[in-house]
Coordinates of C-alpha atoms in Angstrom, one line a residue:
Chain A
X1 CA -45.7 30.3 10.2
X2 CA -43.2 31.8 7.3
X3 CA -41.2 30.1 5.4
X4 CA -37.7 31.6 4.1
X5 CA -36.3 30.4 1.3
X6 CA -33.3 31.2 -1.2
X7 CA -32.8 30.4 -4.9
X8 CA -29.7 30.8 -5.6
X9 CA -27.8 29.9 -9.7
X10 CA -24.6 29.3 -8.8
X11 CA -21.1 27.6 -10.6
X12 CA -19.7 24.3 -9.8
X13 CA -18.1 26.1 -7.3
X14 CA -20.7 27.8 -5.4
X15 CA -20.5 31.4 -6.7
X16 CA -23.6 33.4 -7.8
X17 CA -21.5 36.0 -9.5
X18 CA -17.9 37.2 -10.0
X19 CA -15.7 39.2 -8.9
X20 CA -15.7 43.5 -10.5
X21 CA -19.6 44.4 -11.0
X22 CA -20.2 47.2 -13.0
X23 CA -22.9 48.9 -14.4
X24 CA -22.6 47.1 -17.9
X25 CA -21.8 43.0 -15.5
X26 CA -23.9 43.3 -12.8
X27 CA -22.9 39.4 -12.5
X28 CA -19.3 40.4 -12.2
X29 CA -16.5 38.8 -14.5
X30 CA -17.9 35.5 -14.6
X31 CA -20.4 33.5 -17.7
X32 CA -23.7 35.3 -17.0
X33 CA -24.4 33.1 -20.0
X34 CA -23.7 29.9 -18.4
X35 CA -25.3 30.7 -15.3
X36 CA -28.3 31.9 -16.6
X37 CA -29.3 30.5 -19.6
X38 CA -31.7 27.5 -18.5
X39 CA -34.1 30.6 -16.6
X40 CA -34.4 32.5 -20.4
X41 CA -35.1 31.9 -24.2
X42 CA -35.8 28.4 -25.4
X43 CA -34.6 26.7 -21.8
X44 CA -36.8 28.2 -20.2
X45 CA -39.7 25.6 -20.6
X46 CA -37.8 22.9 -19.7
X47 CA -36.5 24.6 -16.6
X48 CA -40.1 26.7 -15.8
X49 CA -41.2 25.4 -12.4
X50 CA -38.3 26.0 -11.1
X51 CA -38.2 29.5 -12.4
X52 CA -41.7 30.3 -11.3
X53 CA -40.5 29.5 -8.0
X54 CA -37.9 31.6 -7.8
X55 CA -40.3 34.6 -8.3
X56 CA -43.3 34.7 -6.4
X57 CA -42.7 35.5 -2.8
X58 CA -44.4 37.6 -0.2
X59 CA -41.5 40.0 0.5
X60 CA -37.8 39.6 -0.6
X61 CA -34.3 41.0 0.7
X62 CA -31.6 41.3 -1.0
X63 CA -27.8 42.8 -1.0
X64 CA -26.8 46.2 -2.2
X65 CA -25.1 44.6 -4.7
X66 CA -27.8 43.1 -5.8
X67 CA -29.5 46.2 -6.5
X68 CA -27.1 48.3 -7.2
X69 CA -23.4 48.4 -9.3
X70 CA -20.6 48.9 -6.3
X71 CA -19.4 51.7 -5.6
X72 CA -17.9 53.9 -2.7
X73 CA -21.0 56.7 -3.1
X74 CA -24.9 55.6 -3.0
X75 CA -26.4 54.4 -6.2
X76 CA -26.7 57.7 -8.7
X77 CA -29.5 59.7 -8.1
X78 CA -32.1 57.8 -11.1
X79 CA -31.0 54.3 -10.0
X80 CA -34.5 52.1 -10.2
X81 CA -32.5 48.4 -9.9
X82 CA -31.2 46.4 -12.9
X83 CA -34.9 45.3 -13.6
X84 CA -36.6 48.3 -15.3
X85 CA -40.0 49.6 -14.5
X86 CA -41.4 46.5 -13.8
X87 CA -39.2 44.0 -11.4
X88 CA -40.1 40.5 -11.8
X89 CA -40.5 40.9 -7.8
X90 CA -44.4 42.4 -7.7
X91 CA -43.8 42.7 -3.4
X92 CA -41.9 44.5 -1.2
X93 CA -38.1 43.8 -1.4
X94 CA -35.8 45.0 1.3
X95 CA -32.2 46.1 0.5
X96 CA -29.4 45.8 2.8
X97 CA -27.4 49.1 2.5
X98 CA -25.9 52.0 4.6
X99 CA -26.9 54.3 2.7
X100 CA -30.1 56.1 3.6
X101 CA -32.5 56.4 0.6
X102 CA -36.6 56.3 0.2
X103 CA -38.8 53.2 -0.7
X104 CA -38.6 53.2 -4.9
X105 CA -42.4 52.1 -5.9
X106 CA -42.4 50.6 -9.3
X107 CA -44.9 49.2 -11.4
X108 CA -46.6 45.3 -10.9
X109 CA -46.2 46.1 -6.9
X110 CA -42.6 45.8 -6.2
X111 CA -41.5 48.1 -4.1
X112 CA -38.1 48.8 -2.9
X113 CA -37.2 49.5 1.0
X114 CA -33.5 50.3 2.1
X115 CA -32.5 48.5 5.1
X116 CA -29.7 50.6 6.5
X117 CA -29.4 48.4 10.3
X118 CA -28.7 44.9 9.2
X119 CA -29.8 41.7 7.9
X120 CA -32.5 41.1 11.3
X121 CA -33.8 44.3 11.1
X122 CA -34.5 43.4 7.0
X123 CA -35.5 40.1 8.3
X124 CA -38.2 41.7 10.8
X125 CA -39.5 44.1 8.1
X126 CA -40.2 40.9 5.7
X127 CA -41.7 39.2 8.4
X128 CA -44.0 41.7 9.2
X129 CA -45.5 42.5 5.6
X130 CA -45.6 38.8 4.7
X131 CA -49.0 37.0 5.6
X132 CA -48.3 34.1 8.3
X133 CA -48.3 31.8 6.0
X134 CA -46.4 33.3 3.7
X135 CA -42.9 32.9 1.8
X136 CA -39.9 35.2 2.1
X137 CA -36.8 35.1 -0.2
X138 CA -33.2 36.0 0.0
X139 CA -32.7 36.9 -3.1
X140 CA -28.9 37.5 -2.8
X141 CA -25.9 37.3 -3.7
X142 CA -23.8 35.1 -1.9
X143 CA -22.5 37.4 1.1
X144 CA -26.1 38.1 2.3
X145 CA -27.3 34.8 1.7
X146 CA -24.1 33.5 4.2
X147 CA -25.4 36.1 6.8
X148 CA -28.6 34.8 6.5
X149 CA -27.6 30.8 6.2
X150 CA -25.0 32.2 9.1
X151 CA -27.7 32.6 11.1
X152 CA -29.5 30.2 10.8
X153 CA -33.0 31.7 9.2
X154 CA -32.9 29.9 6.2
X155 CA -35.4 26.9 5.7
X156 CA -35.3 25.9 2.6
X157 CA -32.1 26.7 0.0
X158 CA -33.2 25.9 -3.4
X159 CA -29.3 25.8 -5.7
X160 CA -29.4 25.6 -9.5
X161 CA -25.6 24.4 -10.7
X162 CA -24.1 24.6 -13.9
X163 CA -21.7 22.9 -14.9
X164 CA -18.9 25.9 -15.3
X165 CA -16.4 26.0 -12.5
X166 CA -15.2 29.6 -12.0
X167 CA -12.1 28.3 -10.0
X168 CA -11.7 31.9 -8.9
X169 CA -9.3 32.3 -5.8
X170 CA -11.3 35.4 -4.5
X171 CA -15.0 36.7 -4.6
X172 CA -17.6 35.3 -2.6
X173 CA -19.2 31.8 -2.6
X174 CA -22.2 30.6 -0.8
X175 CA -21.5 28.5 2.5
X176 CA -18.0 30.7 2.6
X177 CA -17.5 30.9 6.9
X178 CA -21.1 29.8 7.4
X179 CA -20.0 26.9 9.6
X180 CA -21.5 23.6 9.0
X181 CA -24.7 23.2 8.3
X182 CA -26.3 19.3 8.3
X183 CA -28.8 19.7 5.6
X184 CA -31.8 17.7 4.3
X185 CA -32.0 16.9 0.4
X186 CA -35.5 17.3 0.2
X187 CA -35.1 16.7 -4.1
X188 CA -33.0 17.6 -7.3
X189 CA -33.4 17.2 -11.1
X190 CA -30.8 17.1 -13.5
X191 CA -30.8 18.0 -16.3
X192 CA -27.7 18.7 -19.1
X193 CA -27.6 22.5 -18.3
X194 CA -28.2 23.2 -14.3
X195 CA -28.0 20.7 -11.7
X196 CA -31.5 21.3 -9.4
X197 CA -30.9 20.6 -5.6
X198 CA -33.6 21.8 -2.9
X199 CA -32.5 21.4 0.7
X200 CA -34.1 21.9 3.9
X201 CA -32.7 22.5 7.5
Chain B
X1 CA -6.6 6.9 -25.6
X2 CA -6.3 6.1 -21.9
X3 CA -9.0 8.1 -19.5
X4 CA -8.2 10.4 -16.9
X5 CA -11.0 9.7 -14.3
X6 CA -11.8 11.2 -11.2
X7 CA -14.3 10.6 -8.4
X8 CA -14.5 13.2 -5.0
X9 CA -17.2 12.7 -2.4
X10 CA -17.5 16.3 -1.2
X11 CA -19.5 18.6 0.7
X12 CA -22.0 21.0 -1.1
X13 CA -19.4 23.6 -0.5
X14 CA -16.5 21.2 -2.7
X15 CA -14.8 20.0 0.6
X16 CA -13.3 16.4 0.1
X17 CA -12.2 16.4 3.7
X18 CA -11.3 18.9 6.9
X19 CA -8.6 20.5 8.2
X20 CA -6.3 19.1 10.8
X21 CA -5.7 15.4 9.9
X22 CA -4.3 12.9 12.4
X23 CA -3.6 9.4 12.1
X24 CA -7.1 8.9 14.0
X25 CA -8.9 11.2 11.4
X26 CA -8.0 10.8 8.1
X27 CA -10.6 12.8 6.7
X28 CA -9.3 15.5 9.2
X29 CA -12.0 17.3 11.1
X30 CA -15.0 16.9 9.1
X31 CA -18.1 14.7 9.3
X32 CA -16.7 11.7 7.5
X33 CA -19.8 9.6 8.2
X34 CA -21.8 11.4 6.1
X35 CA -19.4 12.3 3.6
X36 CA -18.7 8.8 2.9
X37 CA -22.3 6.5 4.4
X38 CA -23.3 6.2 0.9
X39 CA -20.7 4.0 0.0
X40 CA -20.7 1.7 3.5
X41 CA -23.1 -0.6 5.0
X42 CA -26.7 -0.5 4.5
X43 CA -26.9 2.5 1.8
X44 CA -24.5 0.8 -0.9
X45 CA -26.3 -1.1 -2.0
X46 CA -28.2 2.1 -3.3
X47 CA -24.8 2.8 -5.0
X48 CA -23.4 0.0 -5.5
X49 CA -22.3 1.2 -9.2
X50 CA -21.0 4.7 -8.1
X51 CA -18.6 2.6 -6.0
X52 CA -17.7 0.2 -8.2
X53 CA -16.9 3.0 -10.9
X54 CA -13.8 5.0 -8.2
X55 CA -12.3 1.6 -8.1
X56 CA -11.3 -0.5 -11.1
X57 CA -8.9 1.7 -12.3
X58 CA -5.5 0.5 -14.5
X59 CA -3.2 3.1 -12.2
X60 CA -4.4 5.8 -9.2
X61 CA -2.3 8.5 -9.0
X62 CA -2.9 9.8 -4.8
X63 CA -1.6 13.1 -2.8
X64 CA 0.9 12.0 -0.2
X65 CA -2.1 12.9 3.0
X66 CA -4.2 10.4 1.2
X67 CA -1.6 7.8 1.7
X68 CA -0.7 8.9 5.4
X69 CA -1.5 11.6 8.4
X70 CA 0.0 15.2 7.2
X71 CA 3.7 15.2 9.3
X72 CA 6.7 17.8 8.7
X73 CA 8.5 13.9 8.7
X74 CA 8.2 11.0 6.2
X75 CA 6.1 8.8 7.5
X76 CA 6.5 5.5 10.0
X77 CA 8.9 3.3 8.8
X78 CA 6.4 0.2 9.1
X79 CA 3.3 2.4 7.4
X80 CA 1.8 1.3 4.8
X81 CA -1.4 3.3 3.7
X82 CA -5.0 3.6 5.3
X83 CA -5.7 0.4 4.1
X84 CA -4.6 -2.8 5.6
X85 CA -2.5 -6.0 4.1
X86 CA -5.0 -5.5 0.8
X87 CA -5.7 -1.7 -0.3
X88 CA -9.1 -2.0 -2.7
X89 CA -7.2 -0.5 -5.8
X90 CA -5.1 -3.8 -7.0
X91 CA -3.6 -1.6 -9.5
X92 CA -0.3 0.4 -9.1
X93 CA -0.5 3.6 -6.8
X94 CA 1.7 6.3 -7.8
X95 CA 1.9 8.9 -4.2
X96 CA 3.6 12.3 -4.4
X97 CA 5.7 12.7 -2.4
X98 CA 8.7 14.6 -1.2
X99 CA 9.6 11.6 0.4
X100 CA 11.9 9.0 -1.6
X101 CA 10.8 5.3 -0.3
X102 CA 11.1 2.1 -2.1
X103 CA 7.7 1.1 -3.3
X104 CA 5.2 -1.4 -1.3
X105 CA 3.8 -3.7 -2.5
X106 CA 0.9 -5.4 -1.1
X107 CA -1.8 -8.1 -1.6
X108 CA -4.1 -8.0 -4.5
X109 CA -2.3 -6.3 -6.9
X110 CA -1.8 -2.6 -4.9
X111 CA 1.8 -1.6 -5.4
X112 CA 1.8 2.0 -4.2
X113 CA 5.3 3.9 -5.8
X114 CA 6.7 7.0 -4.4
X115 CA 6.8 10.0 -6.7
X116 CA 9.1 13.1 -5.6
X117 CA 9.1 14.8 -9.3
X118 CA 6.1 16.0 -9.4
X119 CA 2.4 15.8 -11.1
X120 CA 3.3 15.1 -14.8
X121 CA 5.8 12.8 -13.7
X122 CA 3.3 10.7 -12.1
X123 CA 1.0 11.0 -14.8
X124 CA 3.8 9.8 -17.2
X125 CA 4.2 6.7 -15.1
X126 CA 1.0 6.0 -14.4
X127 CA 0.4 6.3 -18.3
X128 CA 3.3 3.8 -18.7
X129 CA 1.3 1.1 -16.7
X130 CA -1.7 1.7 -17.7
X131 CA -3.0 0.0 -21.5
X132 CA -3.6 2.0 -24.3
X133 CA -7.0 2.0 -24.0
X134 CA -7.2 2.0 -20.3
X135 CA -8.5 4.3 -17.1
X136 CA -5.8 6.3 -14.2
X137 CA -8.0 7.5 -11.3
X138 CA -6.6 10.8 -9.9
X139 CA -8.1 9.3 -6.5
X140 CA -7.4 12.6 -4.5
X141 CA -7.1 14.5 -2.2
X142 CA -8.6 18.0 -3.1
X143 CA -5.2 19.6 -3.9
X144 CA -3.8 17.1 -5.9
X145 CA -7.1 17.0 -8.1
X146 CA -7.0 20.6 -8.9
X147 CA -3.6 20.2 -10.0
X148 CA -4.6 17.8 -12.5
X149 CA -7.3 20.4 -13.4
X150 CA -5.4 23.4 -13.7
X151 CA -3.4 20.9 -15.9
X152 CA -6.2 20.4 -17.8
X153 CA -5.8 16.5 -17.1
X154 CA -8.9 15.2 -15.6
X155 CA -11.0 14.2 -18.6
X156 CA -13.9 13.3 -16.8
X157 CA -14.6 14.4 -13.1
X158 CA -17.3 12.5 -10.6
X159 CA -18.8 14.4 -7.8
X160 CA -20.6 12.6 -5.0
X161 CA -22.2 15.8 -3.1
X162 CA -23.7 14.8 0.2
X163 CA -26.3 17.7 1.8
X164 CA -23.6 18.8 4.4
X165 CA -22.2 22.5 4.2
X166 CA -18.5 22.4 6.0
X167 CA -18.6 26.4 5.9
X168 CA -15.1 26.4 6.5
X169 CA -13.0 29.5 6.1
X170 CA -9.7 27.2 4.9
X171 CA -9.1 24.2 3.7
X172 CA -8.7 23.1 0.2
X173 CA -11.6 22.8 -1.7
X174 CA -12.1 21.1 -5.1
X175 CA -11.6 23.9 -7.5
X176 CA -9.5 26.4 -5.8
X177 CA -7.4 28.2 -7.9
X178 CA -8.4 25.5 -10.6
X179 CA -9.5 28.6 -13.3
X180 CA -12.7 28.5 -14.9
X181 CA -13.9 25.4 -16.5
X182 CA -16.8 24.8 -18.8
X183 CA -17.7 21.5 -18.0
X184 CA -20.2 19.1 -20.6
X185 CA -22.8 17.7 -17.6
X186 CA -22.9 13.9 -18.6
X187 CA -25.1 12.4 -16.4
X188 CA -26.3 12.8 -12.5
X189 CA -28.4 10.9 -10.3
X190 CA -30.0 12.3 -7.0
X191 CA -30.6 10.5 -4.1
X192 CA -31.8 12.0 -0.5
X193 CA -27.9 11.2 0.8
X194 CA -25.8 12.3 -1.9
X195 CA -26.1 13.5 -5.4
X196 CA -24.0 11.8 -7.8
X197 CA -22.5 14.2 -10.7
X198 CA -20.6 13.3 -13.9
X199 CA -18.7 16.1 -15.8
X200 CA -16.5 15.9 -18.8
X201 CA -13.9 18.2 -20.4

């Protein structure tokens, strides 16, 4: 049976990103350094297992804002995502969007497919390309994760919680409006820079 | 120097209580059993250190809804709080309220004092009764904690996070509207039923 996982680096108050995303600030107005320092640079070694587990899925699903800056228009014609010519996914990535777009095939096995008929369709397409015992990763952002949480489709949620409270009044947080979910806490590993916690449905 | 601490048992999404508090449901519409099972009954032994650290302060501050059910009126004339004749505080407790009320002195050293002139006054009164190297605990609920977080008055925040997401759209969560705070993560201890995490400013 294919497992659906979700890895999300969040603030202490559940924000994986802040408001006002731009081309220069893919995570919006939030302390990106604190959110992500643990899986880059000198801290990576201590978190290699968790960082490795974020990638390595057989297919990915992401929201449109995770693929391109927010805008009332479709993204620029030459836009290939935030990750350059060789994104870290090495697998098909299904991007939820309102804009039809031909697939974008990049180096290393990543192909972005654009899905305009909603989360159920994206998940069905991901299941169709993943092996029967494979893994599909819902990559973010919060609204996309919440849609799949509300649908009961995320089997394993892995939060990477940093000691920073965004304290915003708006913006999308994980769990917002999802309704109650009683999780089974599978494992947790505390470090000063990030608290890794894994939950299963 | 007096230290101000705050212990809060919360859901995965930051709710220490749910909406619609009543006399019968002091924590409102939320899975109270999951929120608090770790410090009662058979699980307590495993969490004795954290449970002991919740109490043992020299003075406490709490919001009015933590003292009595929410109502447009003052509480019933014979109301002495949720805890019976011998509350677990054994120290002065300053209750933030809009209603003047004479102090209520109970067994075991707990006296409830009612403060009608706001959080700054309650903290000043707590400081006045606590020894110079003592500890003041902000006991809850979320709105009261958020007021002191926003004022920069909480030195140590100890969250006890249970694997249950309330997924509400409304209600008061810790950190809501507080603004950004970069914490130092001091320690964390994971168990399947609750994740204890301690942060300092």
